[in-house]
Coordinates of C-alpha atoms in Angstrom, one line a residue:
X1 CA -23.5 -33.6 -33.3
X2 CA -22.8 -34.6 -29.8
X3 CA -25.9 -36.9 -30.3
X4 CA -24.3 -38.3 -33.6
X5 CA -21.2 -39.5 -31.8
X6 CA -23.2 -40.8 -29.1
X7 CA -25.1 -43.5 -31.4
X8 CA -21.9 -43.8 -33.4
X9 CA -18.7 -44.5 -31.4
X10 CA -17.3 -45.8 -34.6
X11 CA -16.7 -41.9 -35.1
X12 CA -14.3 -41.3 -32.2
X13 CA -12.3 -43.9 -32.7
X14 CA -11.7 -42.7 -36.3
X15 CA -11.6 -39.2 -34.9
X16 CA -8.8 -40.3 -32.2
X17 CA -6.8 -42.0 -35.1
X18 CA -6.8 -38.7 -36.9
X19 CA -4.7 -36.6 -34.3
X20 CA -1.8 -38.5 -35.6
X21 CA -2.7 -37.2 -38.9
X22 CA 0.4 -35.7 -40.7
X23 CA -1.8 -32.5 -41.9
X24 CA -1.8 -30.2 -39.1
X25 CA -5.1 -28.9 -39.6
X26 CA -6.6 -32.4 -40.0
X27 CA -4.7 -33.5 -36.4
X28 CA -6.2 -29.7 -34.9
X29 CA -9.6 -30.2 -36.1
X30 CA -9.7 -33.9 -34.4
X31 CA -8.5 -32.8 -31.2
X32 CA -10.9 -29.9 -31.0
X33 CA -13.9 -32.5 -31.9
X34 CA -12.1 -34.7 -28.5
X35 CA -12.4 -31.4 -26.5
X36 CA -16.5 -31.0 -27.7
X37 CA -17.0 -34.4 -26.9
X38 CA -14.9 -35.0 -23.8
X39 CA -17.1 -32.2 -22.3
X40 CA -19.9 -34.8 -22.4
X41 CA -20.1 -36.8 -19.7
X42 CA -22.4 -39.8 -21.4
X43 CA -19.3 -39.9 -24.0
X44 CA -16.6 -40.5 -21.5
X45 CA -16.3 -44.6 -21.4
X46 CA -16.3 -44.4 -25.4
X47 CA -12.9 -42.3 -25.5
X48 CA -11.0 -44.1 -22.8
X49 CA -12.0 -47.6 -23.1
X50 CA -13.0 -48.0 -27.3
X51 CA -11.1 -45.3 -28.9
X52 CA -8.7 -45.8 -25.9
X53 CA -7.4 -42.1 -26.3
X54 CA -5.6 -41.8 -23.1
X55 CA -2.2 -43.6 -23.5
X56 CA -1.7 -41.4 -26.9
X57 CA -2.7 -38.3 -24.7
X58 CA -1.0 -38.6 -22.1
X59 CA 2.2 -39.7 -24.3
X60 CA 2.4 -36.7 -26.4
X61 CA 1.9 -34.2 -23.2
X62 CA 5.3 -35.1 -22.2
X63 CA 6.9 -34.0 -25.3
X64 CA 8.1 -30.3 -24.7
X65 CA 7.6 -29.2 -28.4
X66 CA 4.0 -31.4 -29.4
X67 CA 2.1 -28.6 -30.9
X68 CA -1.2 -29.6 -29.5
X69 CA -0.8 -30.3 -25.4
X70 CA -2.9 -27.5 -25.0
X71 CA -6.0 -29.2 -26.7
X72 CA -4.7 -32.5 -24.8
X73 CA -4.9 -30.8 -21.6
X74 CA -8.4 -29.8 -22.0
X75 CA -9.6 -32.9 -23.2
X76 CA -7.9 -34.8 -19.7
X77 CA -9.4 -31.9 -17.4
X78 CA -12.8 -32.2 -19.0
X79 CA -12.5 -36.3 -19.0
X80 CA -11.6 -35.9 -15.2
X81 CA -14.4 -33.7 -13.8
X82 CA -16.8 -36.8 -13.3
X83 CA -14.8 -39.2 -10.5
X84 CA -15.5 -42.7 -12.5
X85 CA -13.7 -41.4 -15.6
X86 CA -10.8 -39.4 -13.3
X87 CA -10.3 -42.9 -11.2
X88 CA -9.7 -44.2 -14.7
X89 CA -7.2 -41.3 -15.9
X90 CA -5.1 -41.6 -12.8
X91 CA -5.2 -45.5 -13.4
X92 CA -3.6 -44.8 -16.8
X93 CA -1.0 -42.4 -15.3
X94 CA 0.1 -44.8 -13.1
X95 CA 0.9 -47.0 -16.1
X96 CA 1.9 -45.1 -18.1
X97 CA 4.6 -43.9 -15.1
X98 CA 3.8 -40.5 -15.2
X99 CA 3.3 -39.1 -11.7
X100 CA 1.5 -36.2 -10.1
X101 CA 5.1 -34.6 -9.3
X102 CA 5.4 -34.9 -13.6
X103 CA 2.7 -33.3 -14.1
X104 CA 3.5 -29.9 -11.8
X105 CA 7.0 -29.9 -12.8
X106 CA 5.7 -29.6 -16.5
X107 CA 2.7 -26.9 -15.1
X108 CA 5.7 -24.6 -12.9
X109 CA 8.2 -24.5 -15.4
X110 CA 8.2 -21.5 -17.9
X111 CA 8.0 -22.3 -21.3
X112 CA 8.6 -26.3 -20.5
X113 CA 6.3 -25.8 -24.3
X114 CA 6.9 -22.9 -26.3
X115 CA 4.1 -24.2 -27.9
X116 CA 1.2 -24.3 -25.3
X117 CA 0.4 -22.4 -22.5
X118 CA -0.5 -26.0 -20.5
X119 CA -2.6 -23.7 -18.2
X120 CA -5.4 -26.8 -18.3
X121 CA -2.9 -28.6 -16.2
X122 CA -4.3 -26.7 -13.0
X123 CA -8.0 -27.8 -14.0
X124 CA -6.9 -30.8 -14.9
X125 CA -4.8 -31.0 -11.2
X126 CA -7.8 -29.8 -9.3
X127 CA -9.8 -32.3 -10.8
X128 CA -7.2 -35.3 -10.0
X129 CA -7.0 -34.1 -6.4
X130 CA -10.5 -35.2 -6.2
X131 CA -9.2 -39.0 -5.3
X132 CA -7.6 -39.7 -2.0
X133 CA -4.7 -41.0 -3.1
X134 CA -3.6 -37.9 -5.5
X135 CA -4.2 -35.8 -2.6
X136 CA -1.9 -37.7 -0.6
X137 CA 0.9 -37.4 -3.1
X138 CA 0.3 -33.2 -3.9
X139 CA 0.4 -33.5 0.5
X140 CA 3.6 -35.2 0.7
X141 CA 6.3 -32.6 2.2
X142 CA 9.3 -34.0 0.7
X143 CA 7.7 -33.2 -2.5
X144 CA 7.3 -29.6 -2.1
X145 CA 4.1 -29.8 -4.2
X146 CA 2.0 -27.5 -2.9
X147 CA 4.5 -25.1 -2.2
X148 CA 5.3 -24.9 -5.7
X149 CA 1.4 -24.3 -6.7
X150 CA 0.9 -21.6 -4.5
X151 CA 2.4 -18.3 -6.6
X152 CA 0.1 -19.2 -9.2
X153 CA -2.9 -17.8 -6.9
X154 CA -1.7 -14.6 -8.0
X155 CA -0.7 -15.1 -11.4
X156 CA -2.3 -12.9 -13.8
X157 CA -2.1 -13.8 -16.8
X158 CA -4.6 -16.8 -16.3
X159 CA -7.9 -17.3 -14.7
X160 CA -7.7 -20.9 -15.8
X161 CA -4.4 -21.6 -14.0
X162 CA -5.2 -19.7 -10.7
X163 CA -8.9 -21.3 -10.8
X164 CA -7.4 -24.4 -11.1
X165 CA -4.2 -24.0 -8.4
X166 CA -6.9 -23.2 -5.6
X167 CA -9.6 -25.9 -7.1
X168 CA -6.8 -28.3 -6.0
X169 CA -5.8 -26.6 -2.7
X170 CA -9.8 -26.8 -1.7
X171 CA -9.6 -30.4 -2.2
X172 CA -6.7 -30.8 -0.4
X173 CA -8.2 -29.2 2.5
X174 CA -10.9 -31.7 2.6
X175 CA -8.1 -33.7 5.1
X176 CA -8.0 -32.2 8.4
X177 CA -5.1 -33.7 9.4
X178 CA -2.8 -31.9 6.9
X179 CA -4.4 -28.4 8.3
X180 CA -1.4 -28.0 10.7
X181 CA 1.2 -28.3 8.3
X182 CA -0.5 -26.2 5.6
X183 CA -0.5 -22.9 8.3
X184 CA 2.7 -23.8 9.4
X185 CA 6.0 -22.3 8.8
X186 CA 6.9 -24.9 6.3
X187 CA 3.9 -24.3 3.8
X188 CA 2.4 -20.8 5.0
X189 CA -0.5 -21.2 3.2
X190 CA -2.6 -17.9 4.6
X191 CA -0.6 -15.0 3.0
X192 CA -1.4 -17.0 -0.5
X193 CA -5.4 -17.2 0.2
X194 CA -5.8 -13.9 1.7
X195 CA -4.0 -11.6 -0.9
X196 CA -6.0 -11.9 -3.5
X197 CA -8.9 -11.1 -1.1
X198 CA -7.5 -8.2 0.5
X199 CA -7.8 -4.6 -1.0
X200 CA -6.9 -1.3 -0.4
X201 CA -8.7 -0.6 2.6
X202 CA -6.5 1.1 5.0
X203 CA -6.5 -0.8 8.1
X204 CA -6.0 0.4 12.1
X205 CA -2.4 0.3 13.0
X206 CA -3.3 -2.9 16.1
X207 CA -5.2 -5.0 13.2
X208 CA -2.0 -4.8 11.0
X209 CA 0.2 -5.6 13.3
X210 CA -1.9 -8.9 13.9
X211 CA -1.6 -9.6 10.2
X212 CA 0.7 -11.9 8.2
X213 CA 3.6 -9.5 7.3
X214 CA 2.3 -9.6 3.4
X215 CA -1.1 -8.8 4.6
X216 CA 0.4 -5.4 6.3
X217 CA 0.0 -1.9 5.0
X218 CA -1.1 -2.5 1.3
X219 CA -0.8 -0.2 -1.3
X220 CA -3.6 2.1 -2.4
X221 CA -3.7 0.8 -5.7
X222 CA -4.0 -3.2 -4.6
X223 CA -6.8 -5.1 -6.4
X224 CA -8.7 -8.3 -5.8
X225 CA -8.9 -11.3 -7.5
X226 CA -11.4 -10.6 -10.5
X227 CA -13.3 -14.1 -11.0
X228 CA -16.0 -14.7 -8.7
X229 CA -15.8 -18.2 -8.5
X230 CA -12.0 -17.5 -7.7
X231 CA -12.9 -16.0 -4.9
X232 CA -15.7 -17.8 -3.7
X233 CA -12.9 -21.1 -4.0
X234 CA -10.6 -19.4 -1.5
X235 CA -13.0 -18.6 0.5
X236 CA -14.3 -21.9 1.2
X237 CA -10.8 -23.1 1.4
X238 CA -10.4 -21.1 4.2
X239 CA -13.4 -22.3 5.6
X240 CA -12.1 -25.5 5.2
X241 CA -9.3 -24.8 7.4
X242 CA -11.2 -23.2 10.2
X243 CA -12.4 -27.1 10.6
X244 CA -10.0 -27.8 12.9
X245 CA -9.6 -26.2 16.5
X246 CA -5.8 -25.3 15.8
X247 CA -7.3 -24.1 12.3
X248 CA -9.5 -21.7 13.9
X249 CA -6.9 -20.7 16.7
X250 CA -4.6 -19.6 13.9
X251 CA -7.1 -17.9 11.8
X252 CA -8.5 -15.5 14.7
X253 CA -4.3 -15.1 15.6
X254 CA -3.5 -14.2 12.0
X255 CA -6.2 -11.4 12.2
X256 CA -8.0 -12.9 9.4
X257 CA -11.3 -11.4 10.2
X258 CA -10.8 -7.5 9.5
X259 CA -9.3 -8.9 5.6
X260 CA -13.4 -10.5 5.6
X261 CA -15.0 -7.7 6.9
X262 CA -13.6 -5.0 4.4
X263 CA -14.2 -7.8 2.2
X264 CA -17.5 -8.2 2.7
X265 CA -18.4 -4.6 2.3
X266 CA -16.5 -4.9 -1.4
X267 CA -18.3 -7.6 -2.4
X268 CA -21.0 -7.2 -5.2
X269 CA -21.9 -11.4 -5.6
X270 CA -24.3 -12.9 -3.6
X271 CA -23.1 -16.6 -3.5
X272 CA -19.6 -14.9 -3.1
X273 CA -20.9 -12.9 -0.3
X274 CA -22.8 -15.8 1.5
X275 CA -19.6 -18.2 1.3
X276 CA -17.8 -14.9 3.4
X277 CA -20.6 -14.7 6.2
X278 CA -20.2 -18.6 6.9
X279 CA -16.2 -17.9 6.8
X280 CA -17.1 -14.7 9.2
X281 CA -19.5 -16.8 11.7
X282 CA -16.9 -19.3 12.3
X283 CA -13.9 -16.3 12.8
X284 CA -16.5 -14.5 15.3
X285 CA -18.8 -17.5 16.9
X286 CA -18.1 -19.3 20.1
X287 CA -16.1 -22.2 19.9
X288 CA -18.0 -25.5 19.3
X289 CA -18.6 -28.4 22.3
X290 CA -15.8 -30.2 23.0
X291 CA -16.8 -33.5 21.4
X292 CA -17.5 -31.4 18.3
X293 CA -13.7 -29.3 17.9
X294 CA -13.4 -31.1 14.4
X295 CA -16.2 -30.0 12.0
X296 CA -15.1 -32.3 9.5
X297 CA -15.9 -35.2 11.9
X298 CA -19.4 -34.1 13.4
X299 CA -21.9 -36.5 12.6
X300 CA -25.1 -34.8 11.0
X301 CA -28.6 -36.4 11.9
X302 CA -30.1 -37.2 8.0
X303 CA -33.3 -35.0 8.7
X304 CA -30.5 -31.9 9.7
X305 CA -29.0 -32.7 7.0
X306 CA -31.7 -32.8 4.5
X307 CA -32.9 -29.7 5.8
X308 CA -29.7 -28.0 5.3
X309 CA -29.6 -29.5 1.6
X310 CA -32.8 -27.9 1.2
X311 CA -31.3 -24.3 2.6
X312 CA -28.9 -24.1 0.1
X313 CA -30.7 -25.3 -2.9
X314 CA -33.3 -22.2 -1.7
X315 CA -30.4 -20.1 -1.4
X316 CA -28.1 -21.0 -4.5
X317 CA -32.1 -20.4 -6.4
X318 CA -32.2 -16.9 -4.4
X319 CA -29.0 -15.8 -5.8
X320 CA -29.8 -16.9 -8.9
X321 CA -32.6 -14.5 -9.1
X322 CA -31.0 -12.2 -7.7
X323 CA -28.1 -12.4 -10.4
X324 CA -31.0 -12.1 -12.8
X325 CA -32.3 -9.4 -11.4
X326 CA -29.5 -7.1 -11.8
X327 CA -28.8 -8.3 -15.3
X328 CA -32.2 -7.3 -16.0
X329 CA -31.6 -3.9 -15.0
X330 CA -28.3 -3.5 -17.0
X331 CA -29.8 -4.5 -19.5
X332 CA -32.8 -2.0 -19.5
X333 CA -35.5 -4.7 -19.2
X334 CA -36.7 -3.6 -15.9
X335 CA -36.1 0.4 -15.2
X336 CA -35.2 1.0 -11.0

């Protein structure tokens, strides 16, 4: 079908002009074909630039009772995971005037859409956040951006909201220089990252102490954060943070490492588990050369780094099997 489309753009541009269809289920069943084909990349330039879909898209979002912004906001978060198409979405949002700060008012308030759900803003934020110049707006501090996201990291109810709330945090993360400000008093992003890591596990009385106060003395009954690739996101997010010397500093203050190390002995995933060892060697190494304090600025020779490239695709194809493996046995194909 997909292939269809792709030799006949004709088709989405009719398609598009039927989501303004007055039958509903004609206007539903054109959106859902915009979601199928939005999740193909070779697909992208024919939506925004000949069936021009965005300006309608992003129009109707902004209408608290539209019945379909939840279909809308799939079909933006898929149209935005590839950076030539998302450089061409936040180009539209600029003309069309609506900003970032729009977009997570709409996301934070409760029921802005009695409707829709809207939790494919936070993909669709994490996706944005991709482009130095969104990041810089979520990273303003007048805007309180940030600090709005970060309650969803423990909001239950969606996987797709929380994935997408830390998915924008990691990218933010990416610029050192905000590092400071995120652990400081006037974000406090640590607590938010660690508590859906932390469990149960009761702790010695000198390693709570060193804890953020919402890290101390957890209840037996506290659970972690059930998605994998949730928890592999704030993990690397803290990684990201250790970058920095001051990062680092405040991590090994905050007592981060006994949270990993119970963590670590939880943990049933491999790739989840290697992204906590390179969190751990950073919280427990020796601090780097002087010249070399900022690891987001250390200059990698291109053999090191093709060597490392070729580590990790070894390692992702390790876990892989490993993944396999264990499948295998659930499933009774191999008997242990």
């Amino acid at each position: 079908g997909l292939l269809v489309l792709r030799t006949n753009p004709d088709l989405l541009v009719a398609v598009s002009s039927l989501t303004c269809d007055p039958s509903v289920a004609i206007a539903k069943d054109s959106y859902h074909i915009l979601i199928n084909a939005s999740a193909d990349e070779t697909l992208h330039q024919v939506l925004v630039n000949q069936a021009n879909v965005l300006p309608g898209l992003l129009k109707n979002i902004q209408d608290p009772e539209f019945m379909f912004s939840d279909q809308i906001c799939t079909v933006l978060s898929n149209l935005t995971r590839h950076r030539p198409t998302c450089l061409t979405v936040a180009k539209v949002l600029h003309q069309q005037e609506v900003s970032v700060a729009q977009l997570v008012d709409m996301f934070c308030t409760e029921g802005f859409n009695k409707m829709a759900s809207l939790h494919y803003l936070g993909p669709l934020l994490s996706n944005l956040s991709q482009l130095p110049d969104i990041r810089t707006l979520i990273l303003e501090p007048h805007r309180c951006v940030v600090q709005r996201l970060l309650p969803y990291l423990s909001y239950e109810a969606s996987a797709t909201r929380r994935g997408g709330v830390i998915g924008t945090l990691r990218n933010c993360c990416f610029d050192y220089t905000c590092h400071d400000w995120l652990l400081g008093d006037d974000v406090d992003v640590l607590p938010f990252l660690l508590l859906p890591l932390a469990g149960p596990e009761e702790l010695s009385e000198e390693e709570n102490e060193g804890l953020p106060v919402d890290l101390q003395y957890l209840p037996e009954d506290k659970t972690r954060e059930q998605d994998p690739d949730i928890r592999k996101m704030l993990l690397e997010t803290l990684l990201l943070l250790t970058a920095t010397k001051s990062g680092r500093q405040t991590l090994k203050k905050k007592n981060v490492y006994p949270i990993m190390r119970e963590f670590h002995c939880w943990e049933q995933e491999a790739h989840v588990i290697s992204a906590c060892e390179k969190l751990v060697q950073v919280l427990i190494g020796d601090e780097p050369e002087e010249a070399m304090e900022n690891l987001l600025q250390v200059e990698v020779p291109e053999e090191l780094e093709e060597k490392l490239r070729k580590a990790d695709e070894l390692e992702e194809v390790e876990q892989v099997g490993e993944t396999r493996g264990k499948q295998q046995i659930q499933d009774g194909w191999i008997h242990s």
